[in-house]
Coordinates of N, CA, C and O in Angstrom, one line a residue:
I10 N 0.8 -1.5 -0.1 CA 0.0 0.1 0.0 C 0.7 1.3 0.0 O 0.7 1.8 -0.3
H11 N 1.6 1.2 0.8 CA 3.2 2.1 0.7 C 3.4 2.6 -0.7 O 3.4 3.6 -0.9
A12 N 4.0 1.7 -1.1 CA 4.7 1.5 -2.4 C 3.6 2.5 -3.4 O 4.0 3.5 -4.3
L13 N 2.1 2.0 -3.4 CA 1.2 2.3 -4.4 C 1.0 3.5 -4.4 O 1.2 4.6 -5.3
R14 N 1.1 4.0 -2.8 CA 1.0 5.8 -2.4 C 2.0 6.8 -3.1 O 1.8 7.9 -3.4
E15 N 3.0 6.2 -2.7 CA 4.5 6.9 -3.3 C 3.9 7.1 -4.5 O 4.7 8.0 -5.7
L16 N 3.9 5.8 -5.4 CA 4.1 6.0 -6.7 C 2.8 6.6 -7.3 O 2.9 7.7 -8.6
D17 N 1.6 7.1 -6.9 CA 0.5 8.2 -7.1 C 1.2 9.1 -6.5 O 1.1 10.0 -7.5
G18 N 1.9 9.6 -5.8 CA 2.4 10.7 -5.8 C 3.5 11.2 -6.7 O 3.2 12.7 -6.8
L19 N 4.6 9.9 -7.2 CA 5.2 10.4 -8.0 C 4.2 11.3 -9.7 O 4.6 11.9 -10.3
L20 N 3.7 10.0 -9.5 CA 2.5 10.3 -11.2 C 2.1 11.6 -11.3 O 1.8 11.9 -11.9
A21 N 1.8 12.5 -9.7 CA 0.8 13.2 -9.9 C 1.8 14.7 -10.0 O 1.2 15.4 -10.6
Q22 N 3.0 14.0 -9.8 CA 3.9 15.3 -10.0 C 4.6 15.4 -11.7 O 5.0 16.6 -11.8
T23 N 4.5 13.8 -12.6 CA 4.7 14.0 -13.7 C 3.7 14.0 -14.4 O 2.7 13.5 -14.6
P24 N 4.0 14.7 -16.0 CA 3.3 14.4 -16.6 C 3.3 12.7 -17.1 O 4.0 12.1 -16.9
Q25 N 2.0 12.2 -17.5 CA 1.4 10.9 -17.7 C 1.8 10.7 -19.4 O 1.5 11.0 -19.7
R26 N 2.7 9.4 -19.0 CA 2.8 8.6 -20.6 C 1.6 8.4 -21.3 O 1.5 8.5 -22.5
S27 N 0.4 8.0 -20.8 CA -0.3 6.9 -20.6 C -1.5 8.1 -20.2 O -1.7 8.4 -18.5
V28 N -2.8 8.4 -20.4 CA -3.5 9.1 -19.8 C -4.3 8.8 -18.7 O -4.6 9.2 -17.3
G29 N -4.6 7.3 -18.8 CA -5.2 6.8 -17.0 C -3.7 6.0 -16.6 O -4.7 5.3 -15.7
D30 N -2.5 5.9 -16.8 CA -2.0 6.0 -15.4 C -2.0 5.8 -14.3 O -2.5 5.0 -13.2
R31 N -2.6 7.1 -14.1 CA -2.5 7.2 -12.5 C -3.8 6.5 -11.6 O -3.9 6.4 -11.3
Q32 N -5.2 6.9 -12.8 CA -6.0 6.2 -12.6 C -6.2 4.5 -12.0 O -6.6 4.6 -11.0
L33 N -5.4 4.3 -13.2 CA -4.5 2.5 -12.9 C -4.4 2.6 -11.5 O -4.8 1.5 -10.7
I34 N -3.6 3.2 -10.7 CA -3.0 3.0 -9.7 C -3.1 3.3 -8.9 O -3.2 2.5 -7.6
Q35 N -4.6 4.1 -8.7 CA -5.3 4.6 -7.7 C -6.2 3.6 -7.5 O -6.7 3.2 -6.7
Q36 N -7.0 2.8 -8.6 CA -8.4 2.1 -8.7 C -7.6 0.7 -7.7 O -8.1 0.6 -6.9
E37 N -5.9 0.7 -8.0 CA -5.8 -1.3 -7.4 C -5.3 -0.7 -6.1 O -5.2 -1.5 -5.1
L38 N -4.7 0.6 -5.9 CA -4.8 1.1 -4.4 C -5.9 1.4 -3.5 O -6.1 0.8 -1.9
A39 N -7.0 1.9 -4.0 CA -8.3 1.6 -3.3 C -8.8 0.6 -3.2 O -9.3 -0.3 -2.4
S40 N -8.2 -0.7 -4.1 CA -9.0 -2.2 -3.5 C -8.3 -2.5 -2.4 O -8.6 -3.0 -1.9
L41 N -6.8 -2.5 -2.8 CA -6.1 -2.7 -1.1 C -6.5 -2.2 0.1 O -6.5 -2.9 0.9
L42 N -7.1 -0.9 -0.2 CA -6.6 0.2 1.2 C -8.8 -0.7 1.5 O -8.4 -0.8 2.8
G43 N -9.6 -1.2 0.6 CA -10.6 -1.7 1.2 C -10.5 -2.8 1.5 O -11.0 -3.4 2.6
E44 N -9.7 -3.5 0.7 CA -9.4 -5.0 1.5 C -9.1 -4.8 3.2 O -8.8 -5.7 4.0
A45 N -8.2 -4.0 3.0 CA -7.1 -4.1 4.4 C -8.1 -2.7 5.3 O -7.7 -3.0 6.4
G46 N -9.2 -2.8 5.4 CA -10.2 -2.4 6.3 C -10.5 -0.6 5.8 O -10.6 -0.1 7.0
K47 N -10.0 -0.2 5.0 CA -10.0 1.8 5.3 C -10.9 1.9 4.2 O -10.0 2.8 3.4
G48 N -11.8 1.5 4.6 CA -13.0 1.6 3.2 C -13.0 3.4 3.3 O -13.4 3.8 2.4
D49 N -13.2 4.3 4.4 CA -13.1 5.5 4.0 C -11.9 6.4 2.7 O -12.5 7.2 2.0
D50 N -10.8 5.7 2.9 CA -9.8 6.1 1.9 C -9.7 5.7 0.7 O -9.5 6.1 -0.2
A51 N -10.7 4.7 0.5 CA -11.0 3.5 -0.2 C -12.1 4.4 -1.3 O -11.8 4.6 -2.4
E52 N -12.9 4.9 -0.3 CA -13.8 5.4 -1.0 C -13.5 6.8 -2.0 O -13.7 7.2 -2.7
A53 N -12.3 7.5 -1.3 CA -12.0 8.8 -1.7 C -11.3 9.2 -2.5 O -11.6 9.3 -3.0
L54 N -10.3 7.9 -2.7 CA -9.6 7.8 -3.6 C -10.6 7.6 -5.0 O -10.0 7.9 -6.0
L55 N -11.2 6.5 -5.2 CA -12.3 6.4 -5.7 C -13.2 7.1 -6.6 O -12.8 7.4 -7.2
R56 N -13.4 8.0 -5.7 CA -14.3 9.5 -6.0 C -13.6 10.0 -6.5 O -13.4 10.8 -8.0
E57 N -12.0 9.7 -6.5 CA -11.2 11.3 -7.8 C -11.1 10.1 -8.6 O -10.8 11.3 -9.9
V58 N -10.8 8.5 -8.7 CA -10.5 8.5 -10.2 C -12.1 8.9 -11.0 O -11.5 8.7 -12.0
V59 N -13.1 8.6 -10.7 CA -14.2 9.1 -11.2 C -14.1 10.0 -11.6 O -14.7 10.1 -12.8
E60 N -13.7 11.2 -10.9 CA -14.3 12.2 -11.3 C -13.1 12.8 -12.6 O -13.1 13.6 -13.4
A61 N -12.0 12.4 -12.4 CA -10.5 12.1 -13.3 C -11.0 11.6 -14.6 O -10.9 12.4 -15.6
N62 N -11.4 10.1 -14.5 CA -12.3 9.5 -15.6 C -13.2 10.2 -16.5 O -13.0 10.4 -17.6
E63 N -14.1 10.7 -15.6 CA -14.9 11.6 -16.2 C -15.1 13.1 -17.4 O -15.5 13.0 -18.3
Q64 N -13.4 13.6 -16.2 CA -12.7 14.8 -16.9 C -12.1 14.1 -18.2 O -12.2 14.7 -19.6
I65 N -11.8 13.1 -18.7 CA -10.3 12.5 -19.3 C -11.4 11.6 -20.2 O -11.4 11.8 -21.7
Y66 N -12.5 10.7 -20.1 CA -13.3 10.2 -20.8 C -14.4 10.4 -21.2 O -14.8 9.7 -22.5
G67 N -15.1 11.3 -20.4 CA -16.9 11.7 -20.4 C -17.2 10.8 -19.4 O -16.9 9.4 -18.9
P68 N -18.6 10.9 -19.0 CA -18.9 9.9 -18.2 C -20.0 9.0 -18.3 O -19.9 8.0 -18.1
K69 N -20.1 8.6 -19.7 CA -20.7 7.0 -20.4 C -19.1 6.6 -21.1 O -19.8 5.4 -21.6
H70 N -18.3 7.1 -21.3 CA -16.9 6.1 -21.8 C -16.9 4.7 -20.8 O -17.3 4.4 -19.3
P71 N -16.2 3.6 -20.8 CA -16.3 2.3 -20.4 C -15.3 2.1 -19.5 O -16.0 1.3 -17.9
L72 N -14.3 2.8 -19.4 CA -13.2 3.1 -18.5 C -14.2 3.9 -17.2 O -13.9 3.7 -16.2
T73 N -14.9 4.9 -17.5 CA -15.9 5.9 -16.5 C -16.6 4.7 -15.7 O -16.6 4.8 -14.5
I74 N -17.4 3.8 -16.7 CA -18.1 3.2 -16.1 C -17.9 1.9 -15.3 O -18.3 1.6 -13.9
S75 N -16.6 1.3 -15.3 CA -15.7 0.7 -14.9 C -15.6 1.2 -13.5 O -15.5 0.8 -11.9
S76 N -15.2 2.3 -13.7 CA -14.1 3.4 -12.2 C -15.7 3.3 -11.3 O -15.4 3.7 -9.8
K77 N -17.0 3.9 -11.7 CA -18.2 3.4 -11.1 C -18.2 2.0 -10.6 O -19.0 2.5 -9.1
V78 N -18.5 1.2 -11.2 CA -18.9 -0.1 -10.4 C -17.8 -0.1 -9.5 O -18.0 -0.3 -8.3
D79 N -16.2 0.1 -9.1 CA -14.9 -0.1 -8.8 C -16.2 0.4 -7.1 O -15.6 -0.1 -6.3
Q80 N -16.4 1.8 -7.6 CA -17.1 2.6 -6.3 C -18.1 2.1 -5.8 O -18.3 2.0 -4.2
G81 N -18.9 1.4 -6.4 CA -20.0 0.9 -5.6 C -19.4 -0.5 -5.2 O -19.8 -0.5 -4.3
R82 N -18.8 -1.2 -5.5 CA -17.9 -2.3 -4.6 C -17.3 -2.0 -3.5 O -17.7 -2.7 -2.3
A83 N -16.7 -0.7 -3.8 CA -16.0 0.1 -1.8 C -16.9 0.1 -0.9 O -17.1 0.1 -0.4
L84 N -18.1 0.6 -1.9 CA -19.7 1.5 -0.4 C -20.1 0.0 -0.2 O -20.3 0.0 0.9
A85 N -20.5 -0.9 -1.3 CA -21.0 -2.2 -0.4 C -19.6 -2.8 1.0 O -20.5 -3.3 1.4
R86 N -18.6 -2.8 0.5 CA -17.9 -3.5 1.0 C -17.3 -2.3 2.6 O -17.3 -3.5 3.7
H87 N -17.9 -1.3 2.4 CA -18.4 -0.7 3.8 C -18.9 -0.4 4.4 O -19.6 0.4 5.1
G88 N -20.4 -1.2 4.2 CA -21.4 -1.6 4.3 C -22.5 -0.1 4.2 O -23.5 -0.3 4.9
K89 N -22.4 0.0 3.2 CA -23.2 1.0 2.1 C -24.3 0.4 0.9 O -23.7 1.2 0.1
T90 N -24.5 -0.5 1.6 CA -25.3 -1.5 0.8 C -26.3 -1.0 -0.5 O -26.3 -1.1 -1.6
E91 N -27.3 0.3 0.4 CA -27.9 0.5 -0.4 C -27.5 1.3 -2.0 O -27.7 1.6 -2.5
A92 N -26.9 2.4 -1.5 CA -25.7 3.3 -2.1 C -25.3 2.3 -3.1 O -25.2 3.1 -4.5
A93 N -24.8 1.6 -2.7 CA -23.9 0.5 -3.8 C -25.2 0.0 -4.8 O -24.4 0.6 -6.1
R94 N -25.9 -0.4 -4.5 CA -27.1 -0.8 -5.3 C -27.9 0.2 -6.4 O -27.8 -0.3 -7.5
R95 N -27.5 1.2 -6.0 CA -28.5 2.2 -6.8 C -26.9 2.5 -7.6 O -27.7 2.5 -9.1
L96 N -25.6 2.9 -7.1 CA -24.9 3.1 -8.2 C -24.5 2.1 -9.4 O -24.7 2.3 -10.7
L97 N -24.6 0.9 -8.6 CA -24.6 -0.2 -10.0 C -25.7 -0.4 -10.8 O -25.3 -0.5 -11.8
T98 N -27.0 -0.1 -9.9 CA -28.4 -0.4 -11.0 C -28.1 0.8 -12.0 O -27.9 0.6 -13.1
A99 N -27.4 2.0 -11.7 CA -27.9 3.3 -12.7 C -26.6 2.4 -13.5 O -26.6 3.4 -15.5
M100 N -25.2 1.9 -13.1 CA -24.3 1.6 -14.7 C -24.6 0.6 -15.2 O -24.2 0.6 -16.4
V101 N -25.5 -0.1 -15.0 CA -25.6 -1.6 -15.6 C -26.6 -1.0 -16.4 O -26.4 -0.8 -17.7
D102 N -27.4 0.2 -16.3 CA -28.5 0.7 -16.8 C -27.6 1.7 -18.2 O -27.9 1.6 -19.4
L103 N -26.9 2.8 -17.9 CA -26.3 3.3 -18.8 C -24.8 2.4 -19.6 O -25.0 3.0 -20.5
A104 N -24.5 1.4 -18.9 CA -23.6 0.2 -19.9 C -24.8 -0.5 -21.1 O -24.1 -0.3 -21.8
E105 N -25.6 -0.4 -20.1 CA -26.8 -1.3 -21.7 C -27.3 -0.3 -22.6 O -27.2 -0.8 -23.2
Q106 N -27.4 1.2 -22.1 CA -28.2 1.7 -23.1 C -27.3 2.5 -24.1 O -27.7 2.7 -25.5
E107 N -25.8 2.4 -23.8 CA -24.6 3.1 -24.6 C -24.0 1.9 -25.5 O -23.7 2.2 -26.5
Y108 N -24.1 0.8 -24.9 CA -22.9 -0.4 -25.4 C -23.8 -1.7 -25.8 O -22.9 -2.7 -26.4
G109 N -25.1 -1.5 -25.2 CA -25.9 -3.3 -25.5 C -25.9 -3.7 -24.1 O -24.9 -3.9 -23.7
P110 N -26.5 -5.3 -24.4 CA -26.6 -5.8 -23.1 C -25.5 -6.9 -23.4 O -25.1 -7.8 -22.3
N111 N -24.9 -7.3 -24.5 CA -23.9 -7.8 -24.3 C -22.5 -7.7 -24.4 O -21.2 -8.3 -24.6
A112 N -22.3 -6.4 -24.0 CA -20.8 -5.4 -23.9 C -20.1 -5.7 -22.5 O -21.0 -6.1 -21.8
E113 N -18.8 -5.4 -22.8 CA -18.0 -6.7 -21.3 C -18.2 -5.1 -20.6 O -18.3 -5.4 -19.4
A114 N -18.6 -3.7 -20.6 CA -19.4 -2.8 -19.0 C -20.0 -3.4 -19.2 O -20.3 -3.0 -17.6
T115 N -21.1 -3.4 -19.4 CA -22.4 -4.4 -19.1 C -22.1 -5.3 -18.0 O -22.9 -5.6 -16.9
A116 N -21.7 -6.5 -18.6 CA -21.4 -8.0 -17.8 C -21.0 -7.5 -16.4 O -20.5 -8.2 -15.3
F117 N -19.7 -6.2 -16.8 CA -19.0 -6.4 -15.3 C -19.8 -5.5 -14.2 O -19.9 -6.3 -13.4
A118 N -20.6 -4.5 -15.0 CA -21.5 -3.9 -13.8 C -22.9 -5.2 -13.3 O -22.5 -5.0 -12.3
L119 N -23.5 -5.9 -14.6 CA -23.9 -6.8 -13.9 C -23.7 -8.3 -12.7 O -24.0 -8.3 -11.9
T120 N -22.4 -8.1 -13.3 CA -21.9 -9.1 -11.9 C -21.7 -8.4 -10.9 O -21.9 -8.9 -9.5
N121 N -21.5 -7.3 -10.6 CA -20.7 -7.0 -9.2 C -22.4 -6.2 -8.3 O -22.2 -6.3 -7.5
L122 N -23.6 -6.2 -9.3 CA -24.8 -5.4 -8.5 C -24.7 -6.8 -8.4 O -25.6 -7.4 -7.1
A123 N -24.9 -8.0 -9.1 CA -25.5 -9.4 -8.8 C -24.6 -10.1 -7.3 O -25.1 -10.5 -6.7
A124 N -23.4 -9.7 -7.4 CA -22.6 -9.9 -6.0 C -23.3 -9.5 -4.7 O -23.6 -9.7 -3.6
I125 N -23.7 -8.0 -4.5 CA -24.7 -7.1 -3.8 C -25.7 -8.0 -3.3 O -25.9 -8.2 -2.2
E126 N -26.8 -7.8 -4.7 CA -27.9 -8.8 -4.4 C -27.6 -10.3 -3.4 O -28.4 -10.5 -2.4
Y127 N -26.7 -11.3 -3.6 CA -26.0 -12.3 -3.3 C -26.0 -12.0 -1.8 O -26.7 -12.9 -1.3
A128 N -25.0 -10.6 -1.7 CA -24.6 -10.6 -0.5 C -25.8 -10.6 0.9 O -25.8 -10.8 2.3
D129 N -26.7 -9.7 0.5 CA -28.2 -9.6 0.7 C -29.2 -10.6 0.8 O -30.4 -10.4 1.3
G130 N -28.6 -12.0 0.2 CA -29.9 -12.9 0.0 C -30.4 -12.9 -0.9 O -32.3 -13.6 -0.5
R131 N -30.6 -12.0 -1.7 CA -32.1 -12.0 -2.5 C -31.4 -12.2 -3.8 O -31.0 -11.7 -5.4
Y132 N -31.9 -14.2 -4.1 CA -31.4 -14.9 -4.4 C -32.1 -14.7 -5.6 O -31.2 -15.0 -7.0
D133 N -33.6 -14.6 -5.8 CA -34.0 -14.1 -7.2 C -33.7 -13.1 -7.6 O -33.6 -13.5 -9.2
A134 N -33.1 -12.2 -7.2 CA -32.5 -11.2 -8.2 C -31.4 -11.4 -8.7 O -30.5 -11.4 -9.7
T135 N -30.2 -12.2 -7.9 CA -29.2 -12.6 -8.4 C -29.2 -13.4 -9.1 O -28.2 -13.1 -10.4
I136 N -29.9 -14.7 -9.6 CA -29.8 -15.3 -10.3 C -30.5 -14.6 -11.7 O -29.7 -14.6 -12.8
A137 N -31.4 -14.1 -11.5 CA -32.0 -12.6 -13.2 C -30.3 -12.1 -13.4 O -30.3 -11.9 -14.7
L138 N -29.8 -12.1 -12.2 CA -28.8 -10.8 -13.0 C -27.7 -11.7 -13.7 O -27.1 -11.3 -14.6
L139 N -27.2 -13.0 -13.0 CA -26.3 -13.7 -13.4 C -26.7 -14.3 -14.5 O -26.0 -14.7 -15.4
E140 N -28.0 -14.8 -14.7 CA -28.4 -15.3 -16.1 C -28.0 -14.0 -17.5 O -27.6 -14.8 -18.6
R141 N -28.5 -12.5 -17.2 CA -28.5 -12.0 -17.9 C -27.0 -11.6 -18.1 O -26.4 -12.0 -19.3
T142 N -25.9 -12.2 -17.1 CA -24.3 -12.1 -17.5 C -24.0 -13.0 -18.4 O -23.3 -12.9 -19.1
L143 N -24.6 -14.2 -18.1 CA -24.0 -15.4 -19.0 C -24.4 -15.0 -20.1 O -23.6 -16.0 -20.9
R144 N -26.0 -14.5 -20.5 CA -25.8 -14.3 -22.0 C -24.6 -13.8 -22.9 O -24.8 -14.0 -24.1
S145 N -24.6 -12.6 -22.2 CA -23.3 -11.4 -22.2 C -22.5 -12.2 -22.6 O -21.5 -12.0 -23.3
V146 N -21.5 -12.7 -21.7 CA -20.3 -13.8 -21.7 C -20.5 -14.5 -22.8 O -18.9 -15.0 -23.4
A147 N -21.5 -15.4 -22.8 CA -21.7 -16.8 -23.6 C -21.3 -16.4 -25.0 O -20.9 -17.0 -26.2
S148 N -22.0 -14.6 -25.8 CA -22.2 -14.6 -26.7 C -20.9 -13.6 -27.6 O -20.1 -14.0 -28.4
H149 N -19.0 -13.9 -26.1 CA -18.3 -13.4 -26.6 C -17.4 -14.5 -26.8 O -17.3 -14.4 -27.3
D150 N -17.7 -15.1 -26.0 CA -16.7 -16.4 -25.0 C -17.3 -17.9 -25.4 O -16.6 -18.7 -25.8
G151 N -18.4 -17.6 -26.1 CA -19.2 -19.0 -26.8 C -19.4 -20.0 -25.5 O -19.5 -19.7 -24.0
P152 N -20.2 -20.7 -25.9 CA -20.7 -21.8 -24.5 C -19.9 -22.2 -23.9 O -20.3 -23.2 -22.3
Q153 N -19.1 -23.1 -24.5 CA -17.5 -23.6 -23.4 C -16.8 -22.9 -23.4 O -15.4 -23.1 -22.6
G154 N -16.6 -21.7 -23.7 CA -15.8 -20.4 -22.9 C -15.5 -20.4 -20.9 O -16.1 -20.7 -20.4
P155 N -14.1 -20.3 -20.6 CA -14.0 -20.1 -19.4 C -14.8 -19.1 -18.7 O -15.5 -19.7 -17.7
R156 N -15.1 -17.8 -18.9 CA -15.8 -17.5 -18.1 C -17.5 -17.8 -18.4 O -18.5 -17.2 -17.2
T157 N -17.9 -18.6 -19.5 CA -18.9 -19.3 -19.3 C -19.5 -19.8 -18.6 O -20.4 -19.9 -17.6
L158 N -18.5 -20.5 -18.8 CA -18.3 -21.8 -17.5 C -18.0 -21.1 -16.0 O -18.9 -22.1 -15.1
L159 N -17.6 -20.1 -16.3 CA -17.8 -20.5 -14.9 C -18.9 -19.1 -14.5 O -19.1 -19.3 -13.1
M160 N -19.6 -18.4 -15.2 CA -20.9 -17.9 -14.9 C -22.2 -19.4 -14.7 O -22.8 -18.8 -13.5
L161 N -21.9 -20.1 -15.1 CA -22.7 -21.4 -14.9 C -22.0 -21.8 -13.4 O -23.3 -22.1 -13.1
Q162 N -21.0 -21.8 -13.3 CA -20.7 -22.2 -12.3 C -21.8 -21.4 -10.5 O -22.1 -22.0 -9.5
N163 N -21.2 -20.4 -11.1 CA -21.9 -19.2 -10.1 C -23.5 -19.5 -10.3 O -24.2 -19.0 -8.9
L164 N -23.9 -19.6 -11.3 CA -25.4 -19.4 -11.1 C -26.2 -20.8 -10.4 O -26.7 -21.3 -9.9
A165 N -25.7 -21.6 -10.7 CA -25.5 -23.3 -10.0 C -25.9 -23.0 -8.3 O -26.1 -23.2 -7.7
R166 N -24.6 -22.2 -7.9 CA -23.7 -22.1 -6.4 C -25.6 -21.3 -5.8 O -25.8 -21.6 -4.4
V167 N -25.9 -20.2 -6.4 CA -26.8 -19.2 -6.1 C -28.1 -20.2 -6.1 O -28.6 -20.0 -5.0
R168 N -28.2 -21.2 -6.9 CA -29.7 -22.1 -6.7 C -29.6 -22.9 -6.1 O -30.7 -22.7 -5.2
I169 N -28.8 -23.2 -6.0 CA -28.4 -23.7 -4.4 C -28.8 -23.4 -3.1 O -29.4 -23.9 -2.3
D170 N -27.6 -22.8 -3.1 CA -27.9 -22.0 -2.2 C -29.7 -21.0 -2.1 O -30.2 -21.0 -0.6
A171 N -30.6 -20.8 -2.9 CA -31.9 -20.4 -3.1 C -32.7 -21.6 -2.8 O -34.0 -21.7 -2.6
G172 N -32.2 -22.8 -2.4 CA -32.8 -23.7 -2.4 C -33.6 -24.2 -4.1 O -34.6 -25.6 -4.0
E173 N -33.1 -24.1 -4.9 CA -33.8 -25.0 -6.3 C -32.8 -26.1 -6.8 O -32.2 -25.9 -7.9
I174 N -32.3 -26.7 -6.0 CA -31.1 -27.9 -5.9 C -31.2 -28.7 -7.3 O -30.8 -28.9 -8.0
A175 N -32.7 -28.9 -7.6 CA -32.4 -29.3 -8.7 C -32.1 -28.7 -9.9 O -32.3 -29.5 -11.4
R176 N -32.7 -27.2 -10.2 CA -32.0 -27.0 -11.2 C -30.6 -26.0 -10.9 O -30.0 -24.8 -11.5
G177 N -29.8 -27.0 -10.1 CA -28.5 -26.2 -9.5 C -27.6 -26.1 -10.9 O -26.8 -25.8 -11.1
V178 N -27.9 -27.2 -11.8 CA -27.2 -26.8 -13.0 C -28.0 -26.9 -14.3 O -29.1 -26.8 -14.3
G179 N -26.5 -26.4 -15.6 CA -27.5 -26.1 -16.5 C -27.8 -25.0 -17.2 O -27.2 -24.4 -17.1
S180 N -28.8 -24.9 -18.2 CA -28.6 -23.6 -19.3 C -29.4 -22.6 -18.3 O -30.8 -22.6 -17.4
P181 N -29.3 -21.2 -18.5 CA -30.7 -19.7 -17.6 C -31.4 -20.4 -18.6 O -32.3 -21.3 -19.2
R182 N -32.9 -20.5 -17.0 CA -34.1 -20.2 -17.6 C -34.7 -19.0 -18.5 O -34.3 -18.2 -18.6
S183 N -35.8 -20.2 -18.9 CA -36.2 -18.6 -20.0 C -37.1 -17.8 -19.1 O -37.8 -17.8 -18.3

């Protein structure tokens, strides 16, 4: 964490070779801070990343959406579930509107929203979100792609937790 803070400070003082170098370092640092239990620091850093990405790329760019999804995850880890849910729902809607239901930005937002719903025990909502993610991932990776298989495994786990043991494996419900 200390080394990333130093690198962030250095990047702030020097011209960036690539537009998003500093934002990527800050996102990594925020993730580590969140895992270390420093949620306030992580949230503050992610707010900076979101603001910078909005200025650099605009509010609808996939990198801006991704940074807002990261911000939503940080909010959820810090116990601010409703704020996280609102932000992630807005990012799912924005990504779908701008890039379509099968875009990577959409899948990323859906997966993270599903994690919040799962943590809240909202299994029906989780299953619906993971099924949407599965369709997106399968459209890119094919039916036997590694992410497709991982999504099927995640769906099976949630269905088992929800008491749907008979439907614990297989294709998404229609």
